[in-house]
Short mmCIF file of C-alpha atoms and ligand atoms in Angstrom, two decimals:
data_model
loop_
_atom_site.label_atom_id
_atom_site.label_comp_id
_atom_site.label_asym_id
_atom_site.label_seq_id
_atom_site.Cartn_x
_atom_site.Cartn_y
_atom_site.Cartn_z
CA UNK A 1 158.05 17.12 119.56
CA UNK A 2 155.01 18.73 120.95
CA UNK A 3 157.47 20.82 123.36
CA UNK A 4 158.97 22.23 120.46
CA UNK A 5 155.93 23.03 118.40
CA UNK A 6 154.60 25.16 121.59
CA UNK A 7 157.67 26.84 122.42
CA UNK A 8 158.50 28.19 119.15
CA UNK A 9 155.03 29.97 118.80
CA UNK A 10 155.80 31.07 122.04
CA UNK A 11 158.76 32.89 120.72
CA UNK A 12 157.41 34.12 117.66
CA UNK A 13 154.44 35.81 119.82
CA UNK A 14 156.92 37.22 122.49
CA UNK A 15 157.05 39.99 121.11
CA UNK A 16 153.65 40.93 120.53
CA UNK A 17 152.84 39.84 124.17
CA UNK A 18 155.45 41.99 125.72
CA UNK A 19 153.68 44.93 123.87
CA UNK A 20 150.43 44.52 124.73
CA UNK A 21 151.73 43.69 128.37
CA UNK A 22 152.93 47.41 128.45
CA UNK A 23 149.27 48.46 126.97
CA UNK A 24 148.11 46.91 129.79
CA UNK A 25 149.91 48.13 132.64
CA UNK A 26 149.20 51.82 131.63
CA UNK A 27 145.01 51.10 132.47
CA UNK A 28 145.25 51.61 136.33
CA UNK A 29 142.88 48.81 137.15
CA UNK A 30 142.39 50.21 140.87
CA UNK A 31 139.41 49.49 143.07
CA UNK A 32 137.09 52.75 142.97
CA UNK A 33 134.53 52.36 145.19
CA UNK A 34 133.53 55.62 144.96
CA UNK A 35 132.36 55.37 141.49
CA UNK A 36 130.77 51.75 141.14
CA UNK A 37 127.82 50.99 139.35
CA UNK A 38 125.64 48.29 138.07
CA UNK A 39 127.58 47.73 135.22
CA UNK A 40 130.87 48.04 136.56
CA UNK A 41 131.13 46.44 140.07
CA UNK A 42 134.86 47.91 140.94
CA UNK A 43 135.12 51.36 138.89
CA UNK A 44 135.93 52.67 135.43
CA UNK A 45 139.14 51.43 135.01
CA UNK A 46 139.06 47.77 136.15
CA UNK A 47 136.12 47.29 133.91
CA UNK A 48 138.40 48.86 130.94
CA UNK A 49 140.80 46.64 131.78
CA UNK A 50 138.59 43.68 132.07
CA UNK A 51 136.82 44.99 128.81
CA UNK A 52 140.80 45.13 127.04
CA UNK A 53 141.50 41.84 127.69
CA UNK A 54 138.54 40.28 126.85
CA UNK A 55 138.64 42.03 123.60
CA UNK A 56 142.55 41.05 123.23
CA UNK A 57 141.23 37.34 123.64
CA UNK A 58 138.76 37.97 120.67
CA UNK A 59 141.42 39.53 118.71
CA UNK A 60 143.40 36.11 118.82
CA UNK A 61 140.74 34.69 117.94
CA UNK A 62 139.43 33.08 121.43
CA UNK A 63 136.11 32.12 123.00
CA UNK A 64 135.49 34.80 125.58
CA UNK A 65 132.46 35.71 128.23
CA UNK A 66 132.31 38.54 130.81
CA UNK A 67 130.35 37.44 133.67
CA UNK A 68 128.03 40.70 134.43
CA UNK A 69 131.56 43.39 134.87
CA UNK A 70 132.59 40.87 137.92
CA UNK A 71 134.92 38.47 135.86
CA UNK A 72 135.56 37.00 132.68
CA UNK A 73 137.16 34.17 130.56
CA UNK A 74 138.91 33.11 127.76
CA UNK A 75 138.56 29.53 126.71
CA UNK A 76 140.24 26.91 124.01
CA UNK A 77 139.65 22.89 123.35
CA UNK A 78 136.15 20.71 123.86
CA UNK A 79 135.10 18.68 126.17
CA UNK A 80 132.65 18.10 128.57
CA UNK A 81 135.46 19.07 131.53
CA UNK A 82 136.85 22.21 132.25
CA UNK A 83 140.54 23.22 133.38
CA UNK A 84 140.52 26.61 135.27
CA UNK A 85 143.53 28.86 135.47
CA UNK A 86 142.87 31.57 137.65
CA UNK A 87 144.60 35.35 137.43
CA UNK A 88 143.20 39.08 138.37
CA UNK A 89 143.59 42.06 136.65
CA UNK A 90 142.94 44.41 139.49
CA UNK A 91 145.67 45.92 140.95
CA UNK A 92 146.76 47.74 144.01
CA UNK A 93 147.31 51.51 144.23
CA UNK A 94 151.05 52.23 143.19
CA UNK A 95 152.10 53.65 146.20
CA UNK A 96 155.11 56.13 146.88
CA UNK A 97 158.53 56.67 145.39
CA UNK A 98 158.63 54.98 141.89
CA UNK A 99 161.90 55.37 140.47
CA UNK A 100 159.49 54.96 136.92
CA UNK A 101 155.70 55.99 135.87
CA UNK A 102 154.29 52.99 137.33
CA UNK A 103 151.50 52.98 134.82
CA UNK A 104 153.72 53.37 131.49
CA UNK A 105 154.64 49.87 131.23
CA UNK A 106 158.56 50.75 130.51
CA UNK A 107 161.39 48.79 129.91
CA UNK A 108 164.54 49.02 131.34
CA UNK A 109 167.85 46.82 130.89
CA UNK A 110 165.45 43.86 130.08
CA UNK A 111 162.94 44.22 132.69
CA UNK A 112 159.06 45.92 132.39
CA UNK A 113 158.21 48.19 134.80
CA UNK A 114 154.55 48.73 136.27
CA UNK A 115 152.10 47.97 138.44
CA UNK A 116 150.41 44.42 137.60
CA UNK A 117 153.65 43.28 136.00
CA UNK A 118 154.00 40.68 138.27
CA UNK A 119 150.69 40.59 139.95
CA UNK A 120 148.90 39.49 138.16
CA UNK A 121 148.66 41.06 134.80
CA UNK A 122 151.90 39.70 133.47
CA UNK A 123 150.95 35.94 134.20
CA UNK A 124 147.19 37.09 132.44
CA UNK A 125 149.30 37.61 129.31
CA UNK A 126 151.09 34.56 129.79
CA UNK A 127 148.11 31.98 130.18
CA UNK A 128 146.61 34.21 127.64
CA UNK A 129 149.13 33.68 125.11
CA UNK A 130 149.74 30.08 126.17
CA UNK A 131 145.88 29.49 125.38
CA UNK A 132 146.58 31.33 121.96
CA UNK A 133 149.67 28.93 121.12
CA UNK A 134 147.93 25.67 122.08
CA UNK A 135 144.93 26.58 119.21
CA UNK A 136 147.26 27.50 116.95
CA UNK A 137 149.21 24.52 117.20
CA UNK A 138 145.94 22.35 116.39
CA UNK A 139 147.02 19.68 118.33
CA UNK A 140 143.91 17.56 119.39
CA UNK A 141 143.19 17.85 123.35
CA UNK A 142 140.10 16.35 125.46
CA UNK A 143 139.52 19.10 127.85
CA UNK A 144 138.68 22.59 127.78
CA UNK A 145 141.12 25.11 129.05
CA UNK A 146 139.63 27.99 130.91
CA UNK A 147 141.43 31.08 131.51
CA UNK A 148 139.19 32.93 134.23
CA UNK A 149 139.52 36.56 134.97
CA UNK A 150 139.00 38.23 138.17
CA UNK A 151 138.89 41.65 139.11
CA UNK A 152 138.65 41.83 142.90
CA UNK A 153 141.45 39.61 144.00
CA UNK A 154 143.28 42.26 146.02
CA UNK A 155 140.39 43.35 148.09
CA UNK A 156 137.39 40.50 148.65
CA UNK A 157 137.96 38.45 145.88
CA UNK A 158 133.98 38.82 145.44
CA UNK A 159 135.32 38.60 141.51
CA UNK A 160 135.81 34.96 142.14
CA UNK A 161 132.49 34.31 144.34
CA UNK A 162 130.77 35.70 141.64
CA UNK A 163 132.17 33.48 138.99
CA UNK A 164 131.04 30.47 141.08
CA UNK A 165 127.34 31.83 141.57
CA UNK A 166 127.32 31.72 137.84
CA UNK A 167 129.66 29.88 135.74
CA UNK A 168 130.74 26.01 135.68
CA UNK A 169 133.74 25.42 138.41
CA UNK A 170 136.87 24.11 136.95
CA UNK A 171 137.51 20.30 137.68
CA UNK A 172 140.84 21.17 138.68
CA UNK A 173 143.73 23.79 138.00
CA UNK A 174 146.28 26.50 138.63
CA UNK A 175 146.41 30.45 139.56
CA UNK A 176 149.83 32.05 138.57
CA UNK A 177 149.04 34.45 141.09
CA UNK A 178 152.39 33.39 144.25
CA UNK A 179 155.19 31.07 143.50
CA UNK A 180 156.84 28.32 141.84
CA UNK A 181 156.62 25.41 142.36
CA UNK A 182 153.37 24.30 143.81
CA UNK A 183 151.67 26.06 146.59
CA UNK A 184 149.58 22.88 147.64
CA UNK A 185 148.18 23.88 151.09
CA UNK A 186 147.12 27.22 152.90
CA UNK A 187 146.69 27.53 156.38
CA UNK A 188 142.85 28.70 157.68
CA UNK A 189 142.44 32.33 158.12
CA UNK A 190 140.41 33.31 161.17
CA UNK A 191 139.85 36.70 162.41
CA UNK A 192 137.72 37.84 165.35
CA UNK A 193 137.51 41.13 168.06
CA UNK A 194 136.90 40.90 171.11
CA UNK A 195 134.93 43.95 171.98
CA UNK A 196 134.09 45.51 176.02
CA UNK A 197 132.12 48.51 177.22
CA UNK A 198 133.31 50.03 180.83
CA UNK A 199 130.57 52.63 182.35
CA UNK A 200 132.86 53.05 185.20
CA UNK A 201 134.12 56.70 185.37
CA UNK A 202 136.94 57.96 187.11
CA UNK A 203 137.87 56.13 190.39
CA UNK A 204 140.42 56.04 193.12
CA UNK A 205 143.53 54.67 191.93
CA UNK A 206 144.86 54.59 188.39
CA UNK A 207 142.79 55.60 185.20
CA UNK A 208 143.58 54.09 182.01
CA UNK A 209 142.52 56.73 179.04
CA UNK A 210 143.33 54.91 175.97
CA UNK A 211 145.07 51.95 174.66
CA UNK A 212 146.67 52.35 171.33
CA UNK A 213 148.50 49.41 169.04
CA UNK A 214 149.03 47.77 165.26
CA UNK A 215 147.67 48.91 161.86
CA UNK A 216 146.25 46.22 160.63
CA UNK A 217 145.18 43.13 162.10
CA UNK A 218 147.26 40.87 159.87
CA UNK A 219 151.08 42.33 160.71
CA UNK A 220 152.88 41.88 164.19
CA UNK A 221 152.31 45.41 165.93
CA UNK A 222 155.56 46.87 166.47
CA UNK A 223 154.74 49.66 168.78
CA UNK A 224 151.31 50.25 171.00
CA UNK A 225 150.92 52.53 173.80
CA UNK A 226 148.90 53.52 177.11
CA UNK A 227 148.19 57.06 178.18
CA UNK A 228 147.46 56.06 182.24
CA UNK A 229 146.11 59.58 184.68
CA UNK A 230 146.69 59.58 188.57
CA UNK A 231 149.86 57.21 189.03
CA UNK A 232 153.37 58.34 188.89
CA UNK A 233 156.48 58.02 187.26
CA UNK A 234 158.20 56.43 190.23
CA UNK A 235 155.77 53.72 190.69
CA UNK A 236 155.68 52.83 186.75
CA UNK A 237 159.67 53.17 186.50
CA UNK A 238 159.74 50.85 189.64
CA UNK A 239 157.64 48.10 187.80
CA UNK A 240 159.71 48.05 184.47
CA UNK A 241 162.57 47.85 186.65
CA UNK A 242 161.30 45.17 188.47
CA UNK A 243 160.54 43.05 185.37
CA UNK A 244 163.46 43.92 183.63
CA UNK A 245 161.62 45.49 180.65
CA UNK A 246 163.84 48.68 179.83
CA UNK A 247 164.96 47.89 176.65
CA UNK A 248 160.93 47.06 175.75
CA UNK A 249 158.99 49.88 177.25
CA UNK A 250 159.81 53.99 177.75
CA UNK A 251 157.48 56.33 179.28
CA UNK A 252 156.88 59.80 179.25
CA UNK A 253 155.12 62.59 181.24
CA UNK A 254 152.04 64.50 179.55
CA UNK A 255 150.01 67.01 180.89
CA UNK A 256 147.32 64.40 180.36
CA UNK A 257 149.02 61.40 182.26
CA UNK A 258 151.53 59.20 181.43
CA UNK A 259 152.66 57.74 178.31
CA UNK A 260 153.56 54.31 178.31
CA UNK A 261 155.22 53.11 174.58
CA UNK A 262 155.87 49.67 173.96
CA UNK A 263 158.48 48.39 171.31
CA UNK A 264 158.03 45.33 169.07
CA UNK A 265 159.30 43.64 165.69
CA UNK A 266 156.82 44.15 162.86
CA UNK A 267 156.18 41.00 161.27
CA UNK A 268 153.42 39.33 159.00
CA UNK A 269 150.92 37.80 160.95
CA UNK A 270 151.69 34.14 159.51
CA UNK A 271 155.15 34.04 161.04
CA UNK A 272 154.84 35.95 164.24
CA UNK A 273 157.86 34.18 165.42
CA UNK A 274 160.05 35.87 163.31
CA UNK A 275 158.39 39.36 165.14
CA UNK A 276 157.95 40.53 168.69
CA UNK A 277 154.39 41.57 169.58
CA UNK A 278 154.08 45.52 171.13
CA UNK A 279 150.82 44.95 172.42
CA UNK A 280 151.41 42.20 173.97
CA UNK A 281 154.21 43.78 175.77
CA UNK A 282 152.12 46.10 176.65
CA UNK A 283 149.08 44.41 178.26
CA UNK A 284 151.63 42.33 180.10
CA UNK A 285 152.89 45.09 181.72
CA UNK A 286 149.34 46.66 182.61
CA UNK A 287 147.87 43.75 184.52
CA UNK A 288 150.60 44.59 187.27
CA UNK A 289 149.14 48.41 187.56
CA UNK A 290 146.09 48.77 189.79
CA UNK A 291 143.47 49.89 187.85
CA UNK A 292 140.97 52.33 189.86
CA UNK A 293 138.15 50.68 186.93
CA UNK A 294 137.85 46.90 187.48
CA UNK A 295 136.07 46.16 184.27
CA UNK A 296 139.10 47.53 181.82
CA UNK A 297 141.15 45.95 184.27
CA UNK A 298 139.10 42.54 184.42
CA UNK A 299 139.70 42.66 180.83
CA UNK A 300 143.03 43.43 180.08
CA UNK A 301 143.99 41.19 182.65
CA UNK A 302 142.26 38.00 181.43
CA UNK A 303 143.49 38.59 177.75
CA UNK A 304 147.11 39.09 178.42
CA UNK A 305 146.89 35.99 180.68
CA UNK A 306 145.58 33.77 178.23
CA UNK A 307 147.99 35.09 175.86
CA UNK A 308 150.98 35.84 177.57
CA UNK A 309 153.65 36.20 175.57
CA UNK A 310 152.85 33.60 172.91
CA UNK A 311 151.88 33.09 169.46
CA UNK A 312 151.08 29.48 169.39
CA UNK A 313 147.31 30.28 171.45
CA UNK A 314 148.80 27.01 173.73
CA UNK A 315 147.35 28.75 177.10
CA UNK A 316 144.10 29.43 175.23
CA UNK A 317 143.46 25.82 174.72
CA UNK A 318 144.05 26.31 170.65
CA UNK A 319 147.35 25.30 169.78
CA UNK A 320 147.68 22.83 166.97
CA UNK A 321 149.77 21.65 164.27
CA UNK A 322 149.88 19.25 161.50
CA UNK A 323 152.96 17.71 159.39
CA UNK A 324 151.59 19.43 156.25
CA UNK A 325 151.20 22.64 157.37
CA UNK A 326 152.94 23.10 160.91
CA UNK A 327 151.51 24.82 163.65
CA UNK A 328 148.16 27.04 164.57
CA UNK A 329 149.85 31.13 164.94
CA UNK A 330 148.05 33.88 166.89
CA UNK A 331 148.56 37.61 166.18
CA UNK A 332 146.93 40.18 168.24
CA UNK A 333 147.26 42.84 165.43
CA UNK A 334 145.57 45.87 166.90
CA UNK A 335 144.46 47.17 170.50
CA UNK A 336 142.33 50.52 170.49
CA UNK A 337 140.68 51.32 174.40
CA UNK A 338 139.58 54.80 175.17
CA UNK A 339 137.89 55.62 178.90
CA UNK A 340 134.44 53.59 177.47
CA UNK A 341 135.15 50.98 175.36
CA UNK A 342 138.17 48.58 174.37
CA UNK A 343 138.51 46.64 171.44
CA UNK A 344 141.10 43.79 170.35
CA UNK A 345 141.88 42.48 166.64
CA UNK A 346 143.79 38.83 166.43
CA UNK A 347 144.48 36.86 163.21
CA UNK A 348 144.98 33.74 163.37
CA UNK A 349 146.66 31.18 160.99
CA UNK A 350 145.03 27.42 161.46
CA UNK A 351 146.55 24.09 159.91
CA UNK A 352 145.26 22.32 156.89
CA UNK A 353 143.86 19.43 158.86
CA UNK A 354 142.12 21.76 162.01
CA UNK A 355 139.15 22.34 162.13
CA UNK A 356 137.78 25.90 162.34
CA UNK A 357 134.72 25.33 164.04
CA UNK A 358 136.20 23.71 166.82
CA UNK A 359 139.01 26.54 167.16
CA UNK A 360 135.72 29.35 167.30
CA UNK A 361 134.31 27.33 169.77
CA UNK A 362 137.34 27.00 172.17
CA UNK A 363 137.68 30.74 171.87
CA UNK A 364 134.11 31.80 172.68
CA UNK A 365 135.26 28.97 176.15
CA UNK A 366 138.20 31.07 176.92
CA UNK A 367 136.69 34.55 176.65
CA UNK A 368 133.27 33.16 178.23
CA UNK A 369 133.79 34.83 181.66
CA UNK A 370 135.16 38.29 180.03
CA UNK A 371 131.32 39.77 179.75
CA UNK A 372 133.11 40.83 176.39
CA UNK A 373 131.45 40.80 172.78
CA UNK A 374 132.92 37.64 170.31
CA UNK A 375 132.69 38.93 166.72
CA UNK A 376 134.30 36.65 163.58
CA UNK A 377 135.50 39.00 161.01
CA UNK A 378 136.70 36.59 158.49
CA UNK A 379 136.52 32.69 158.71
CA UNK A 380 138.33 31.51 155.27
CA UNK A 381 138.70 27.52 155.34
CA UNK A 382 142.46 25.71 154.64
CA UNK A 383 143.30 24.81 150.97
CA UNK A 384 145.21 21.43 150.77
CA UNK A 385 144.99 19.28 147.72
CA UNK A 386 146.38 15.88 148.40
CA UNK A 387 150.20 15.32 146.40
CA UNK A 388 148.95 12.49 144.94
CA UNK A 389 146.55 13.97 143.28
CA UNK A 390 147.29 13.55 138.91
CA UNK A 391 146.74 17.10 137.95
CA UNK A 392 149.67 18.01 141.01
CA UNK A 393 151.85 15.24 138.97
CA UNK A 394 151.06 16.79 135.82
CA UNK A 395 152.07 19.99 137.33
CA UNK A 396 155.28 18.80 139.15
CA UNK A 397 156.41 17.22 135.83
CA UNK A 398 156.44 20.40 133.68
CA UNK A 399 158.43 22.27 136.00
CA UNK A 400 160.74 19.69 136.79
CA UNK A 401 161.00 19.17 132.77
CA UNK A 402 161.33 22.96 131.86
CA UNK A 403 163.36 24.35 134.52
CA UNK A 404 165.64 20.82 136.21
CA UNK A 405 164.38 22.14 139.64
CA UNK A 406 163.05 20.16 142.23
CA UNK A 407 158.89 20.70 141.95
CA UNK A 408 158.89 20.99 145.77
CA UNK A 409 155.09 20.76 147.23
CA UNK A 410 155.39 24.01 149.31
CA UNK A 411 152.54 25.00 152.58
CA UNK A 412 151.86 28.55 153.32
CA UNK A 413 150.19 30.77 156.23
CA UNK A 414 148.72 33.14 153.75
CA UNK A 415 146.27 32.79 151.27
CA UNK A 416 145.71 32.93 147.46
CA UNK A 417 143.25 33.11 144.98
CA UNK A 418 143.08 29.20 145.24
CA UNK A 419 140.91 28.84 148.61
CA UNK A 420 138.19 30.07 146.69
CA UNK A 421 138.18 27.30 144.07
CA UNK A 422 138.05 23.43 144.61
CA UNK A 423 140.98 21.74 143.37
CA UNK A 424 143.47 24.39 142.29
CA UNK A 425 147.06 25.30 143.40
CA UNK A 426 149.16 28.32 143.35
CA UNK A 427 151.88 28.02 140.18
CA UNK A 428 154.25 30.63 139.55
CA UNK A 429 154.56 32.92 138.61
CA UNK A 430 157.78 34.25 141.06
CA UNK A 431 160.50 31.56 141.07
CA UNK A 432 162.24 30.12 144.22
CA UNK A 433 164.95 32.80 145.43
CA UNK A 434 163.54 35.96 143.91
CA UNK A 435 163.15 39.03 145.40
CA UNK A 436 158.95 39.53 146.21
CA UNK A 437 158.22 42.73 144.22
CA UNK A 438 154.29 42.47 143.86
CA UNK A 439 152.78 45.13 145.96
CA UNK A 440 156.13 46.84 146.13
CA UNK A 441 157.45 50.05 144.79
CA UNK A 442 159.31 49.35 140.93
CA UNK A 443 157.25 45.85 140.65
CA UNK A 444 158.90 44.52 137.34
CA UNK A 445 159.10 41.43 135.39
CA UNK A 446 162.38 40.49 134.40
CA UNK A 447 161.47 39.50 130.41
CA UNK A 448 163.56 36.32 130.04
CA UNK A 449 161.78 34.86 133.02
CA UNK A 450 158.43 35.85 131.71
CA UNK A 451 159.30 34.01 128.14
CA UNK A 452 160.12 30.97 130.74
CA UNK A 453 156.66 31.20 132.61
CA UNK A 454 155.06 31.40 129.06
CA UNK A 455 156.56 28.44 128.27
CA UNK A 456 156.10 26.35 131.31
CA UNK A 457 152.33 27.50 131.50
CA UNK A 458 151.81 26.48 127.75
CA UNK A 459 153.39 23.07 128.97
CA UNK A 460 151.32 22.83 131.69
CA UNK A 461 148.08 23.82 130.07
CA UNK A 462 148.82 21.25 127.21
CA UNK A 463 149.74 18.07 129.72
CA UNK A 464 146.26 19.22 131.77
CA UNK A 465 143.96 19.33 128.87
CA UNK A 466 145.48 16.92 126.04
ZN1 LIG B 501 147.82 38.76 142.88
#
């Protein structure tokens, strides 16, 4: 059976690709901006990396292409059409307290250690492999399979753009790059700031200094705080008590005013229900202080009333939801005011059948009267490829074949490497249940359950390009 035939040159390369695996992990393929160049778009060592497995592809005797230091690919079969599978090789910065060298590629009690083991370099050396197995094999197939390399995934995916510029589109495939089973639809990504100037000075009644709140845009802020001049204690005290929000906010006396600190529940910005939003809190509370500066006042007031406490955007006129995907989320992920200037950050998370345009444009209707500046940050359209679809069938097939699991269609709030490309979906490489370990401390592969994704991608490959 043709199953057979591909799995047992799976097994007799295992080996092999577990070692070159560890060769892998120890190039730390890290964005260095610093020290870009013509010639190598992303740094020294993600062009090395890009460079080793380009050559590795050659080495198994492969058809490969880089694409100008921006991508690259590896390619089996004939055929005027083209089957993408779509992986990185970048990786992000290790981060703190490895209990290993992240970039030694170790193994421990049958797992390999490292940075890129799961994301994404692992599943590079499975498609990689797979390719490798199906030409060996000889078995006649109708379609080309293309394994495309990125090498900016984890930062602007301008890898990917690139690629496109350039080089023929698949007609449809797969990016081991998130979780089994199938990752069919992605929510729309919109970002914006709202942005206000105050020339207003110090006036009778309260001064707000500064407003302070989130990290980063995409996470629920769990703390933000006010530093507010010429009120007191009492009168602040008085208006927590009133609204019963002592277990939320605590403030303290400075020489420089008073502190106001808001508490929260971090979450990511694609589930803010499962978070409580500190800034939100927090602007709540300051549209009951009288401001002596009406246009910080004028503006804090309008946002946190057209927010309130939500996440769904319903008294901004932008909720939404869909079957597919479920419903629009709002995050307001960071607040930074000083005496001149305030600025708000909000991500929000769209369904697969809203339209993005029309969301914008509702926006720039609510904030119309703030005298405040409207900027889009990022505008990155839904992904949804209809179930029905034969390549999805294909798909749902193999894994149902090689692992007796439901192939569950699954929707997500964040993105993947697949918005970029027509027709693809997110396969593998993390099975349902397992801990999330890429961008984590100790990211490892357990090695059984990389021989299974070999397998299952050579299956898949095979059944899309036979
Ligand atoms: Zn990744």
């Amino acid at each position: 059976m043709v199953e057979d035939i591909l799995n047992i040159k799976i097994d007799e390369y295992f080996d092999e690709l577990v070692k070159n695996l560890q060769e892998f992990i120890k190039i730390p393929s890290v964005l260095d901006e610093e020290k870009t160049d013509e010639s190598f778009p992303f740094g020294p060592k993600i062009d090395e990396a890009l460079r080793w497995i380009l050559k590795k592809g050659e080495e198994l005797g492969l058809k490969t292409k880089n694409v100008d230091g921006y991508a690259g690919y590896v390619e089996i079969g004939n055929g005027p059409e083209m089957v993408g599978i779509l992986g990185h090789i970048d990786v992000v910065p290790a981060g703190a307290d490895w209990s290993v060298d992240p970039f030694e590629g170790q193994i421990k009690e049958g797992k390999l250690y490292g940075r890129g083991s799961v994301d994404d370099k692992g599943p590079i050396m499975a498609v990689l492999y797979a390719l490798k197995a199906i030409e060996d094999s000889r078995m006649p197939v109708s379609k080309r399979a293309r394994l495309i390399i990125g090498t900016d995934e984890e930062t602007g995916a301008r890898c990917i753009k690139h690629y496109l510029e350039k080089e023929e589109p698949p007609v449809c495939g797969f990016s081991p790059d998130a979780e089994f089973p199938i990752i069919h639809a992605e929510k729309g990504i919109l970002r914006f700031e709202l942005t206000k100037s105050f020339d207003e000075g110090p006036r009778p009644g309260a001064n707000l200094k500064r407003i302070r709140g989130g990290t980063r845009v995409n996470v629920v802020p769990d703390y933000a705080e006010a530093l507010i001049a010429d009120v007191t204690l009492k009168e602040l005290v008085s208006k927590i008590e009133e609204k019963e929000l002592e277990s939320k906010l605590t403030i303290e006396e400075t020489p420089e005013g008073i502190v106001v600190k808001a508490k929260g529940i971090s979450a990511h910005a694609s589930y803010p229900g499962d978070g409580e939003n500190a800034i939100q809190i927090l602007l709540n509370f300051l549209t009951l202080i009288d401001f002596g500066g009406k246009e910080a006042k004028t503006f804090i007031d309008a946002v946190a009333g057209k927010l309130k406490m939500e996440s769904d955007g319903k008294t901004l006129g932008i909720s939404c939801s869909d079957e597919i995907s479920g419903a629009l989320t709002i995050n307001l992920g960071v607040a930074d005011f000083n005496e001149k200037r305030g600025s708000l950050k909000f991500d929000i998370r769209y369904p697969v059948t809203g339209d993005g345009n029309d969301i914008i444009a509702n926006l720039k209707k609510a904030f119309d009267d703030l005298g405040a500046e409207f900027l889009i940050n990022q505008h990155k359209m839904p992904l949804y490829v209809d179930p029905d679809t034969e390549f999805i069938k294909k798909l749902q097939n193999v894994y149902k074949k090689m692992t007796g699991d439901e192939p569950k269609l699954l929707s997500i709030g964040g993105g993947t490497y697949c918005r970029y490309v027509k027709n693809t979906v997110s396969f593998g490489p993390v099975f349902p249940g397992q801990k999330e370990l890429a961008h984590q401390k100790d990211e490892y592969i357990v090695l059984e359950d990389l021989r299974k994704i070999v397998k299952i991608y050579v299956q898949a490959i095979y059944e899309l390009i036979k």
